[in-house]
């Protein structure tokens, strides 16, 4: 029934170094009828570099509802199109989910053209465990929501990957050190594939120091990775310390009941044990 539809190509583009654009990506971008791009002025530069004048259609978070309908129509009429973003892989903390979903719903073939992705590039060079990981993307912008999310992740046992903008990096690092503790291993990757690329594997405390003393300039693009929580040899005393640590963060922010409930979910021990510890801490303050 849908034999005559076009194809939607989801094309990864460089995150800094134009040499990272694959030959296949170049070929696809040259044969499609149109390219849907987040910022058409930015993408015009990429197409210009390839000597292409393919039609660009703007597709970003503020027009994606309306544009998705138009692009699906074009694909249904037999046009081949490509989706790109400003840098890296579309849909990874970037627009495109709605378009890809609707393409599937309409029987339109969706074809990935893989290539750069900042999170995967950073992880591969981080020196942190790569067997399992959680890609968290951007944390909430508001401090309280950000801290709440970090608290939820404190016991996650595999590497955590965050995108972060330079103007929030310092406060994010302070929260991470507070919540994950200064000795937790972490890696910060800056300006990957660009002139000032640098990748630092260290403790959170030392990374914060390096940022403070200017060894890691807060300019450009960053990825922050944090080692997963390690369960240590002596579980009972570790667990006690962990309960106390989490409660000390939560109690000033919320009621005793809420703090006990969240800590119970995080630690997975009896509520009574956690309640006793919380009342003891509350009485000490
Ligand atoms: N879709 C992209 C991808 O596949 O990586 C990510 C887009 S997201 C809107 C932008 C964020 O990715 C930046 O704030 C930064 O955290 C990260 N990023 C992108 N390019 C980077 C680079 N060259 N070096 C370090 N981080 C980068």
PDB file of C-alpha atoms and ligand atoms in Angstrom:
ATOM      1  CA  UNK A   1       0.000   0.000   0.000  1.00  0.00           C
ATOM      2  CA  UNK A   2       2.811   2.406   0.910  1.00  0.00           C
ATOM      3  CA  UNK A   3       5.242   1.190  -1.745  1.00  0.00           C
ATOM      4  CA  UNK A   4       5.533   4.632  -3.281  1.00  0.00           C
ATOM      5  CA  UNK A   5       6.337   6.593  -0.147  1.00  0.00           C
ATOM      6  CA  UNK A   6       9.706   8.261   0.177  1.00  0.00           C
ATOM      7  CA  UNK A   7      12.245   7.403   2.851  1.00  0.00           C
ATOM      8  CA  UNK A   8      13.169   9.402   5.925  1.00  0.00           C
ATOM      9  CA  UNK A   9      16.919   9.372   6.610  1.00  0.00           C
ATOM     10  CA  UNK A  10      18.063  10.279  10.131  1.00  0.00           C
ATOM     11  CA  UNK A  11      21.563  11.576   9.505  1.00  0.00           C
ATOM     12  CA  UNK A  12      24.262  12.211  12.124  1.00  0.00           C
ATOM     13  CA  UNK A  13      26.534  15.193  11.402  1.00  0.00           C
ATOM     14  CA  UNK A  14      29.843  16.313  12.978  1.00  0.00           C
ATOM     15  CA  UNK A  15      30.033  17.672  16.536  1.00  0.00           C
ATOM     16  CA  UNK A  16      32.930  19.955  15.650  1.00  0.00           C
ATOM     17  CA  UNK A  17      35.233  18.392  13.081  1.00  0.00           C
ATOM     18  CA  UNK A  18      33.806  18.340   9.560  1.00  0.00           C
ATOM     19  CA  UNK A  19      35.992  15.355   8.647  1.00  0.00           C
ATOM     20  CA  UNK A  20      33.672  13.264  10.818  1.00  0.00           C
ATOM     21  CA  UNK A  21      30.852  13.458   8.275  1.00  0.00           C
ATOM     22  CA  UNK A  22      30.639   9.972   6.751  1.00  0.00           C
ATOM     23  CA  UNK A  23      30.747   9.338   3.015  1.00  0.00           C
ATOM     24  CA  UNK A  24      27.322   7.782   3.280  1.00  0.00           C
ATOM     25  CA  UNK A  25      25.933  10.870   5.055  1.00  0.00           C
ATOM     26  CA  UNK A  26      27.317  13.028   2.235  1.00  0.00           C
ATOM     27  CA  UNK A  27      25.756  10.819  -0.406  1.00  0.00           C
ATOM     28  CA  UNK A  28      22.364  10.809   1.338  1.00  0.00           C
ATOM     29  CA  UNK A  29      22.383  14.586   1.852  1.00  0.00           C
ATOM     30  CA  UNK A  30      23.115  15.041  -1.839  1.00  0.00           C
ATOM     31  CA  UNK A  31      20.339  12.791  -3.141  1.00  0.00           C
ATOM     32  CA  UNK A  32      17.363  13.657  -0.896  1.00  0.00           C
ATOM     33  CA  UNK A  33      14.769  16.230  -2.016  1.00  0.00           C
ATOM     34  CA  UNK A  34      14.945  18.165   1.249  1.00  0.00           C
ATOM     35  CA  UNK A  35      16.806  18.314   4.548  1.00  0.00           C
ATOM     36  CA  UNK A  36      14.895  19.151   7.717  1.00  0.00           C
ATOM     37  CA  UNK A  37      17.282  20.970  10.040  1.00  0.00           C
ATOM     38  CA  UNK A  38      17.122  22.579  13.475  1.00  0.00           C
ATOM     39  CA  UNK A  39      18.867  25.783  12.461  1.00  0.00           C
ATOM     40  CA  UNK A  40      18.781  26.212   8.692  1.00  0.00           C
ATOM     41  CA  UNK A  41      21.419  28.970   8.699  1.00  0.00           C
ATOM     42  CA  UNK A  42      23.849  26.705  10.554  1.00  0.00           C
ATOM     43  CA  UNK A  43      23.089  23.717   8.303  1.00  0.00           C
ATOM     44  CA  UNK A  44      23.464  25.842   5.173  1.00  0.00           C
ATOM     45  CA  UNK A  45      27.133  26.073   6.169  1.00  0.00           C
ATOM     46  CA  UNK A  46      27.453  22.285   6.283  1.00  0.00           C
ATOM     47  CA  UNK A  47      25.702  21.793   2.933  1.00  0.00           C
ATOM     48  CA  UNK A  48      27.743  24.633   1.428  1.00  0.00           C
ATOM     49  CA  UNK A  49      30.933  22.907   2.596  1.00  0.00           C
ATOM     50  CA  UNK A  50      29.777  19.832   0.633  1.00  0.00           C
ATOM     51  CA  UNK A  51      28.907  21.959  -2.402  1.00  0.00           C
ATOM     52  CA  UNK A  52      25.200  21.119  -2.039  1.00  0.00           C
ATOM     53  CA  UNK A  53      22.183  23.358  -2.475  1.00  0.00           C
ATOM     54  CA  UNK A  54      19.572  20.871  -1.182  1.00  0.00           C
ATOM     55  CA  UNK A  55      16.375  22.590   0.062  1.00  0.00           C
ATOM     56  CA  UNK A  56      16.494  23.193   3.814  1.00  0.00           C
ATOM     57  CA  UNK A  57      13.311  23.136   5.902  1.00  0.00           C
ATOM     58  CA  UNK A  58      13.433  24.389   9.463  1.00  0.00           C
ATOM     59  CA  UNK A  59      12.401  21.811  12.050  1.00  0.00           C
ATOM     60  CA  UNK A  60      12.841  22.640  15.724  1.00  0.00           C
ATOM     61  CA  UNK A  61      11.088  22.181  19.058  1.00  0.00           C
ATOM     62  CA  UNK A  62       8.824  25.205  18.526  1.00  0.00           C
ATOM     63  CA  UNK A  63       7.438  24.206  15.106  1.00  0.00           C
ATOM     64  CA  UNK A  64       7.737  20.418  15.163  1.00  0.00           C
ATOM     65  CA  UNK A  65       3.981  19.728  15.487  1.00  0.00           C
ATOM     66  CA  UNK A  66       3.064  21.729  12.403  1.00  0.00           C
ATOM     67  CA  UNK A  67       6.202  20.793  10.416  1.00  0.00           C
ATOM     68  CA  UNK A  68       5.805  17.093  11.115  1.00  0.00           C
ATOM     69  CA  UNK A  69       2.450  17.105   9.269  1.00  0.00           C
ATOM     70  CA  UNK A  70       4.008  18.853   6.269  1.00  0.00           C
ATOM     71  CA  UNK A  71       7.059  16.583   6.143  1.00  0.00           C
ATOM     72  CA  UNK A  72       4.947  13.428   6.479  1.00  0.00           C
ATOM     73  CA  UNK A  73       2.847  14.639   3.530  1.00  0.00           C
ATOM     74  CA  UNK A  74       5.977  15.131   1.450  1.00  0.00           C
ATOM     75  CA  UNK A  75       7.249  11.674   2.351  1.00  0.00           C
ATOM     76  CA  UNK A  76       3.841  10.162   1.542  1.00  0.00           C
ATOM     77  CA  UNK A  77       4.034  11.821  -1.882  1.00  0.00           C
ATOM     78  CA  UNK A  78       7.237   9.901  -2.582  1.00  0.00           C
ATOM     79  CA  UNK A  79       9.879  12.481  -1.665  1.00  0.00           C
ATOM     80  CA  UNK A  80      12.992  11.275   0.173  1.00  0.00           C
ATOM     81  CA  UNK A  81      14.016  13.555   3.041  1.00  0.00           C
ATOM     82  CA  UNK A  82      16.758  13.755   5.645  1.00  0.00           C
ATOM     83  CA  UNK A  83      16.572  14.926   9.237  1.00  0.00           C
ATOM     84  CA  UNK A  84      19.679  16.495  10.754  1.00  0.00           C
ATOM     85  CA  UNK A  85      20.357  18.589  13.854  1.00  0.00           C
ATOM     86  CA  UNK A  86      22.943  21.298  14.545  1.00  0.00           C
ATOM     87  CA  UNK A  87      25.534  18.735  15.625  1.00  0.00           C
ATOM     88  CA  UNK A  88      25.611  15.008  16.269  1.00  0.00           C
ATOM     89  CA  UNK A  89      22.765  12.525  16.125  1.00  0.00           C
ATOM     90  CA  UNK A  90      19.204  13.834  15.756  1.00  0.00           C
ATOM     91  CA  UNK A  91      16.764  12.941  18.567  1.00  0.00           C
ATOM     92  CA  UNK A  92      19.590  12.630  21.132  1.00  0.00           C
ATOM     93  CA  UNK A  93      18.685  15.678  23.263  1.00  0.00           C
ATOM     94  CA  UNK A  94      17.549  17.154  19.945  1.00  0.00           C
ATOM     95  CA  UNK A  95      14.279  17.353  17.948  1.00  0.00           C
ATOM     96  CA  UNK A  96      12.898  14.624  15.696  1.00  0.00           C
ATOM     97  CA  UNK A  97      11.049  12.155  17.912  1.00  0.00           C
ATOM     98  CA  UNK A  98       7.617  13.190  16.646  1.00  0.00           C
ATOM     99  CA  UNK A  99       8.660  12.996  12.999  1.00  0.00           C
ATOM    100  CA  UNK A 100      10.224   9.543  13.344  1.00  0.00           C
ATOM    101  CA  UNK A 101       7.215   8.260  15.295  1.00  0.00           C
ATOM    102  CA  UNK A 102       4.734   9.599  12.737  1.00  0.00           C
ATOM    103  CA  UNK A 103       6.815   8.210   9.871  1.00  0.00           C
ATOM    104  CA  UNK A 104       6.525   4.722  11.400  1.00  0.00           C
ATOM    105  CA  UNK A 105       2.794   5.199  11.954  1.00  0.00           C
ATOM    106  CA  UNK A 106       2.415   6.050   8.267  1.00  0.00           C
ATOM    107  CA  UNK A 107       4.459   3.113   6.980  1.00  0.00           C
ATOM    108  CA  UNK A 108       7.345   5.343   5.860  1.00  0.00           C
ATOM    109  CA  UNK A 109      10.752   3.641   6.060  1.00  0.00           C
ATOM    110  CA  UNK A 110      13.058   5.356   8.572  1.00  0.00           C
ATOM    111  CA  UNK A 111      16.740   4.844   7.821  1.00  0.00           C
ATOM    112  CA  UNK A 112      19.471   5.804  10.288  1.00  0.00           C
ATOM    113  CA  UNK A 113      22.765   7.088   8.918  1.00  0.00           C
ATOM    114  CA  UNK A 114      24.946   6.727  12.024  1.00  0.00           C
ATOM    115  CA  UNK A 115      27.829   8.971  12.948  1.00  0.00           C
ATOM    116  CA  UNK A 116      28.965  11.358  15.693  1.00  0.00           C
ATOM    117  CA  UNK A 117      27.168  11.538  19.017  1.00  0.00           C
ATOM    118  CA  UNK A 118      28.774  13.635  21.763  1.00  0.00           C
ATOM    119  CA  UNK A 119      27.688  11.293  24.583  1.00  0.00           C
ATOM    120  CA  UNK A 120      29.154   8.169  22.980  1.00  0.00           C
ATOM    121  CA  UNK A 121      32.339   9.925  21.871  1.00  0.00           C
ATOM    122  CA  UNK A 122      32.862  11.234  25.414  1.00  0.00           C
ATOM    123  CA  UNK A 123      32.116   7.889  27.049  1.00  0.00           C
ATOM    124  CA  UNK A 124      34.493   6.036  24.741  1.00  0.00           C
ATOM    125  CA  UNK A 125      37.398   8.234  25.854  1.00  0.00           C
ATOM    126  CA  UNK A 126      36.372   8.749  29.496  1.00  0.00           C
ATOM    127  CA  UNK A 127      38.203   5.939  31.264  1.00  0.00           C
ATOM    128  CA  UNK A 128      34.967   5.158  33.135  1.00  0.00           C
ATOM    129  CA  UNK A 129      33.115   1.841  32.854  1.00  0.00           C
ATOM    130  CA  UNK A 130      31.386   1.481  29.496  1.00  0.00           C
ATOM    131  CA  UNK A 131      29.705  -1.931  29.814  1.00  0.00           C
ATOM    132  CA  UNK A 132      26.463  -0.323  31.014  1.00  0.00           C
ATOM    133  CA  UNK A 133      25.582   3.347  31.336  1.00  0.00           C
ATOM    134  CA  UNK A 134      22.706   5.766  31.707  1.00  0.00           C
ATOM    135  CA  UNK A 135      22.406   8.665  29.293  1.00  0.00           C
ATOM    136  CA  UNK A 136      20.603  11.331  31.313  1.00  0.00           C
ATOM    137  CA  UNK A 137      20.935  14.237  28.841  1.00  0.00           C
ATOM    138  CA  UNK A 138      20.318  17.679  30.371  1.00  0.00           C
ATOM    139  CA  UNK A 139      19.380  17.907  34.042  1.00  0.00           C
ATOM    140  CA  UNK A 140      16.485  20.214  35.011  1.00  0.00           C
ATOM    141  CA  UNK A 141      17.498  23.886  34.852  1.00  0.00           C
ATOM    142  CA  UNK A 142      16.057  24.758  38.288  1.00  0.00           C
ATOM    143  CA  UNK A 143      18.412  23.997  41.182  1.00  0.00           C
ATOM    144  CA  UNK A 144      15.874  22.193  43.414  1.00  0.00           C
ATOM    145  CA  UNK A 145      14.676  19.882  40.618  1.00  0.00           C
ATOM    146  CA  UNK A 146      18.247  19.226  39.549  1.00  0.00           C
ATOM    147  CA  UNK A 147      19.283  18.220  43.063  1.00  0.00           C
ATOM    148  CA  UNK A 148      16.218  15.981  43.382  1.00  0.00           C
ATOM    149  CA  UNK A 149      17.169  14.154  40.182  1.00  0.00           C
ATOM    150  CA  UNK A 150      20.794  13.777  41.289  1.00  0.00           C
ATOM    151  CA  UNK A 151      19.623  12.338  44.604  1.00  0.00           C
ATOM    152  CA  UNK A 152      17.564   9.759  42.691  1.00  0.00           C
ATOM    153  CA  UNK A 153      20.689   8.766  40.764  1.00  0.00           C
ATOM    154  CA  UNK A 154      23.099   8.601  43.695  1.00  0.00           C
ATOM    155  CA  UNK A 155      23.047   4.798  43.987  1.00  0.00           C
ATOM    156  CA  UNK A 156      22.832   4.021  40.284  1.00  0.00           C
ATOM    157  CA  UNK A 157      25.548   1.385  39.762  1.00  0.00           C
ATOM    158  CA  UNK A 158      26.688   2.291  36.229  1.00  0.00           C
ATOM    159  CA  UNK A 159      28.277   5.312  34.532  1.00  0.00           C
ATOM    160  CA  UNK A 160      26.031   8.385  34.287  1.00  0.00           C
ATOM    161  CA  UNK A 161      26.284  10.735  31.295  1.00  0.00           C
ATOM    162  CA  UNK A 162      25.022  14.327  31.393  1.00  0.00           C
ATOM    163  CA  UNK A 163      24.991  17.133  28.855  1.00  0.00           C
ATOM    164  CA  UNK A 164      25.498  20.548  30.449  1.00  0.00           C
ATOM    165  CA  UNK A 165      25.665  24.124  29.263  1.00  0.00           C
ATOM    166  CA  UNK A 166      28.678  26.237  30.316  1.00  0.00           C
ATOM    167  CA  UNK A 167      26.602  28.703  32.346  1.00  0.00           C
ATOM    168  CA  UNK A 168      25.210  25.944  34.578  1.00  0.00           C
ATOM    169  CA  UNK A 169      28.367  23.834  34.773  1.00  0.00           C
ATOM    170  CA  UNK A 170      29.752  25.267  38.033  1.00  0.00           C
ATOM    171  CA  UNK A 171      26.534  24.897  40.007  1.00  0.00           C
ATOM    172  CA  UNK A 172      25.961  21.429  38.550  1.00  0.00           C
ATOM    173  CA  UNK A 173      29.461  20.370  39.653  1.00  0.00           C
ATOM    174  CA  UNK A 174      28.903  21.740  43.161  1.00  0.00           C
ATOM    175  CA  UNK A 175      25.655  19.774  43.431  1.00  0.00           C
ATOM    176  CA  UNK A 176      27.335  16.617  42.124  1.00  0.00           C
ATOM    177  CA  UNK A 177      30.145  16.904  44.664  1.00  0.00           C
ATOM    178  CA  UNK A 178      27.662  17.473  47.448  1.00  0.00           C
ATOM    179  CA  UNK A 179      25.407  14.585  46.518  1.00  0.00           C
ATOM    180  CA  UNK A 180      27.814  11.980  45.057  1.00  0.00           C
ATOM    181  CA  UNK A 181      30.588  12.985  47.535  1.00  0.00           C
ATOM    182  CA  UNK A 182      34.014  14.445  46.660  1.00  0.00           C
ATOM    183  CA  UNK A 183      35.831  11.111  46.142  1.00  0.00           C
ATOM    184  CA  UNK A 184      33.494   9.771  43.422  1.00  0.00           C
ATOM    185  CA  UNK A 185      35.345   9.281  40.110  1.00  0.00           C
ATOM    186  CA  UNK A 186      34.133  11.423  37.235  1.00  0.00           C
ATOM    187  CA  UNK A 187      35.170  12.622  33.827  1.00  0.00           C
ATOM    188  CA  UNK A 188      34.546  15.939  32.146  1.00  0.00           C
ATOM    189  CA  UNK A 189      34.923  16.120  28.363  1.00  0.00           C
ATOM    190  CA  UNK A 190      35.194  19.536  26.764  1.00  0.00           C
ATOM    191  CA  UNK A 191      35.008  20.606  23.099  1.00  0.00           C
ATOM    192  CA  UNK A 192      35.266  17.084  21.690  1.00  0.00           C
ATOM    193  CA  UNK A 193      36.774  16.934  18.160  1.00  0.00           C
ATOM    194  CA  UNK A 194      37.497  20.684  18.286  1.00  0.00           C
ATOM    195  CA  UNK A 195      40.689  22.699  18.709  1.00  0.00           C
ATOM    196  CA  UNK A 196      40.484  22.941  22.499  1.00  0.00           C
ATOM    197  CA  UNK A 197      39.343  19.374  23.157  1.00  0.00           C
ATOM    198  CA  UNK A 198      40.260  18.153  26.640  1.00  0.00           C
ATOM    199  CA  UNK A 199      39.169  15.161  28.665  1.00  0.00           C
ATOM    200  CA  UNK A 200      39.776  14.952  32.412  1.00  0.00           C
ATOM    201  CA  UNK A 201      39.323  11.813  34.487  1.00  0.00           C
ATOM    202  CA  UNK A 202      39.568  12.576  38.198  1.00  0.00           C
ATOM    203  CA  UNK A 203      37.628  12.703  41.446  1.00  0.00           C
ATOM    204  CA  UNK A 204      34.712  15.127  41.595  1.00  0.00           C
ATOM    205  CA  UNK A 205      36.628  17.168  44.144  1.00  0.00           C
ATOM    206  CA  UNK A 206      39.638  17.578  41.838  1.00  0.00           C
ATOM    207  CA  UNK A 207      37.473  18.380  38.829  1.00  0.00           C
ATOM    208  CA  UNK A 208      35.772  21.145  40.844  1.00  0.00           C
ATOM    209  CA  UNK A 209      39.235  22.440  41.827  1.00  0.00           C
ATOM    210  CA  UNK A 210      40.457  22.338  38.217  1.00  0.00           C
ATOM    211  CA  UNK A 211      37.421  24.352  37.157  1.00  0.00           C
ATOM    212  CA  UNK A 212      37.942  26.845  40.002  1.00  0.00           C
ATOM    213  CA  UNK A 213      41.621  27.406  39.236  1.00  0.00           C
ATOM    214  CA  UNK A 214      41.029  27.711  35.483  1.00  0.00           C
ATOM    215  CA  UNK A 215      42.781  24.469  34.418  1.00  0.00           C
ATOM    216  CA  UNK A 216      39.444  23.534  32.880  1.00  0.00           C
ATOM    217  CA  UNK A 217      38.080  26.745  31.320  1.00  0.00           C
ATOM    218  CA  UNK A 218      34.296  27.035  31.430  1.00  0.00           C
ATOM    219  CA  UNK A 219      33.965  27.826  27.735  1.00  0.00           C
ATOM    220  CA  UNK A 220      32.515  25.764  24.918  1.00  0.00           C
ATOM    221  CA  UNK A 221      30.605  22.495  25.148  1.00  0.00           C
ATOM    222  CA  UNK A 222      30.770  19.963  27.958  1.00  0.00           C
ATOM    223  CA  UNK A 223      29.794  16.449  28.862  1.00  0.00           C
ATOM    224  CA  UNK A 224      29.934  15.342  32.454  1.00  0.00           C
ATOM    225  CA  UNK A 225      30.207  11.671  33.356  1.00  0.00           C
ATOM    226  CA  UNK A 226      30.084  10.193  36.837  1.00  0.00           C
ATOM    227  CA  UNK A 227      31.180   6.709  37.839  1.00  0.00           C
ATOM    228  CA  UNK A 228      28.403   4.407  39.055  1.00  0.00           C
ATOM    229  CA  UNK A 229      27.940   3.750  42.755  1.00  0.00           C
ATOM    230  CA  UNK A 230      30.188   0.942  43.981  1.00  0.00           C
ATOM    231  CA  UNK A 231      28.907  -1.448  46.610  1.00  0.00           C
ATOM    232  CA  UNK A 232      31.788  -1.915  49.053  1.00  0.00           C
ATOM    233  CA  UNK A 233      32.993  -5.007  50.905  1.00  0.00           C
ATOM    234  CA  UNK A 234      31.382  -4.305  54.283  1.00  0.00           C
ATOM    235  CA  UNK A 235      27.756  -3.742  53.375  1.00  0.00           C
ATOM    236  CA  UNK A 236      26.279  -3.052  56.803  1.00  0.00           C
ATOM    237  CA  UNK A 237      28.527  -0.147  57.820  1.00  0.00           C
ATOM    238  CA  UNK A 238      28.497   1.151  54.233  1.00  0.00           C
ATOM    239  CA  UNK A 239      24.710   1.086  54.239  1.00  0.00           C
ATOM    240  CA  UNK A 240      24.585   2.924  57.592  1.00  0.00           C
ATOM    241  CA  UNK A 241      26.883   5.635  56.277  1.00  0.00           C
ATOM    242  CA  UNK A 242      24.871   5.870  53.086  1.00  0.00           C
ATOM    243  CA  UNK A 243      21.568   6.216  54.978  1.00  0.00           C
ATOM    244  CA  UNK A 244      23.055   8.967  57.105  1.00  0.00           C
ATOM    245  CA  UNK A 245      24.542  10.734  54.091  1.00  0.00           C
ATOM    246  CA  UNK A 246      21.287  10.732  52.125  1.00  0.00           C
ATOM    247  CA  UNK A 247      19.223  11.804  55.121  1.00  0.00           C
ATOM    248  CA  UNK A 248      21.595  14.705  55.802  1.00  0.00           C
ATOM    249  CA  UNK A 249      20.929  15.958  52.280  1.00  0.00           C
ATOM    250  CA  UNK A 250      17.174  15.398  52.372  1.00  0.00           C
ATOM    251  CA  UNK A 251      16.165  16.463  55.886  1.00  0.00           C
ATOM    252  CA  UNK A 252      16.849  20.192  55.455  1.00  0.00           C
ATOM    253  CA  UNK A 253      14.815  20.159  52.216  1.00  0.00           C
ATOM    254  CA  UNK A 254      11.649  18.266  53.262  1.00  0.00           C
ATOM    255  CA  UNK A 255       9.613  16.668  56.047  1.00  0.00           C
ATOM    256  CA  UNK A 256      10.982  13.744  58.037  1.00  0.00           C
ATOM    257  CA  UNK A 257       8.299  11.496  56.551  1.00  0.00           C
ATOM    258  CA  UNK A 258       9.230  12.381  52.959  1.00  0.00           C
ATOM    259  CA  UNK A 259      12.963  12.022  53.671  1.00  0.00           C
ATOM    260  CA  UNK A 260      12.414   8.568  55.207  1.00  0.00           C
ATOM    261  CA  UNK A 261      10.254   7.470  52.297  1.00  0.00           C
ATOM    262  CA  UNK A 262      12.784   8.558  49.622  1.00  0.00           C
ATOM    263  CA  UNK A 263      15.745   7.074  51.526  1.00  0.00           C
ATOM    264  CA  UNK A 264      13.869   3.782  51.912  1.00  0.00           C
ATOM    265  CA  UNK A 265      13.306   3.650  48.154  1.00  0.00           C
ATOM    266  CA  UNK A 266      16.951   4.453  47.454  1.00  0.00           C
ATOM    267  CA  UNK A 267      18.560   2.096  49.964  1.00  0.00           C
ATOM    268  CA  UNK A 268      15.997  -0.698  49.945  1.00  0.00           C
ATOM    269  CA  UNK A 269      16.254  -1.435  53.702  1.00  0.00           C
ATOM    270  CA  UNK A 270      13.557  -1.577  56.367  1.00  0.00           C
ATOM    271  CA  UNK A 271      11.711   1.714  56.872  1.00  0.00           C
ATOM    272  CA  UNK A 272      12.103   1.364  60.661  1.00  0.00           C
ATOM    273  CA  UNK A 273      15.913   1.400  60.473  1.00  0.00           C
ATOM    274  CA  UNK A 274      15.828   4.517  58.320  1.00  0.00           C
ATOM    275  CA  UNK A 275      13.191   6.179  60.491  1.00  0.00           C
ATOM    276  CA  UNK A 276      15.352   5.616  63.629  1.00  0.00           C
ATOM    277  CA  UNK A 277      18.361   7.155  61.921  1.00  0.00           C
ATOM    278  CA  UNK A 278      16.300  10.140  60.692  1.00  0.00           C
ATOM    279  CA  UNK A 279      14.867  10.904  64.152  1.00  0.00           C
ATOM    280  CA  UNK A 280      18.353  10.652  65.655  1.00  0.00           C
ATOM    281  CA  UNK A 281      19.715  13.120  63.108  1.00  0.00           C
ATOM    282  CA  UNK A 282      16.744  15.459  63.542  1.00  0.00           C
ATOM    283  CA  UNK A 283      17.265  15.494  67.321  1.00  0.00           C
ATOM    284  CA  UNK A 284      20.966  16.278  66.875  1.00  0.00           C
ATOM    285  CA  UNK A 285      20.230  19.458  64.909  1.00  0.00           C
TER     286      UNK A 285
HETATM  287  N1  LIG B   1      22.409  15.503  19.349  1.00  0.00           N
HETATM  288  C1  LIG B   1      23.704  15.840  19.894  1.00  0.00           C
HETATM  289  C2  LIG B   1      24.551  14.576  19.994  1.00  0.00           C
HETATM  290  O1  LIG B   1      24.317  13.615  19.286  1.00  0.00           O
HETATM  291  O2  LIG B   1      25.504  14.572  20.769  1.00  0.00           O
HETATM  292  C3  LIG B   1      23.583  16.557  21.216  1.00  0.00           C
HETATM  293  C4  LIG B   1      22.879  17.862  21.139  1.00  0.00           C
HETATM  294  S1  LIG B   1      22.626  18.670  22.646  1.00  0.00           S
HETATM  295  C5  LIG B   1      21.459  19.888  22.190  1.00  0.00           C
HETATM  296  C6  LIG B   1      24.053  19.655  22.834  1.00  0.00           C
HETATM  297  C7  LIG B   1      24.936  19.208  23.991  1.00  0.00           C
HETATM  298  O3  LIG B   1      25.751  18.118  23.574  1.00  0.00           O
HETATM  299  C8  LIG B   1      25.914  20.269  24.463  1.00  0.00           C
HETATM  300  O4  LIG B   1      25.326  21.129  25.427  1.00  0.00           O
HETATM  301  C9  LIG B   1      27.020  19.436  25.078  1.00  0.00           C
HETATM  302  O5  LIG B   1      26.669  19.014  26.375  1.00  0.00           O
HETATM  303  C10 LIG B   1      27.030  18.225  24.140  1.00  0.00           C
HETATM  304  N2  LIG B   1      27.986  18.417  23.039  1.00  0.00           N
HETATM  305  C11 LIG B   1      27.704  18.572  21.733  1.00  0.00           C
HETATM  306  N3  LIG B   1      28.856  18.696  21.023  1.00  0.00           N
HETATM  307  C12 LIG B   1      29.870  18.614  21.893  1.00  0.00           C
HETATM  308  C13 LIG B   1      31.294  18.662  21.782  1.00  0.00           C
HETATM  309  N4  LIG B   1      31.893  18.840  20.613  1.00  0.00           N
HETATM  310  N5  LIG B   1      32.035  18.529  22.913  1.00  0.00           N
HETATM  311  C14 LIG B   1      31.443  18.363  24.107  1.00  0.00           C
HETATM  312  N6  LIG B   1      30.106  18.305  24.270  1.00  0.00           N
HETATM  313  C15 LIG B   1      29.330  18.428  23.190  1.00  0.00           C
END
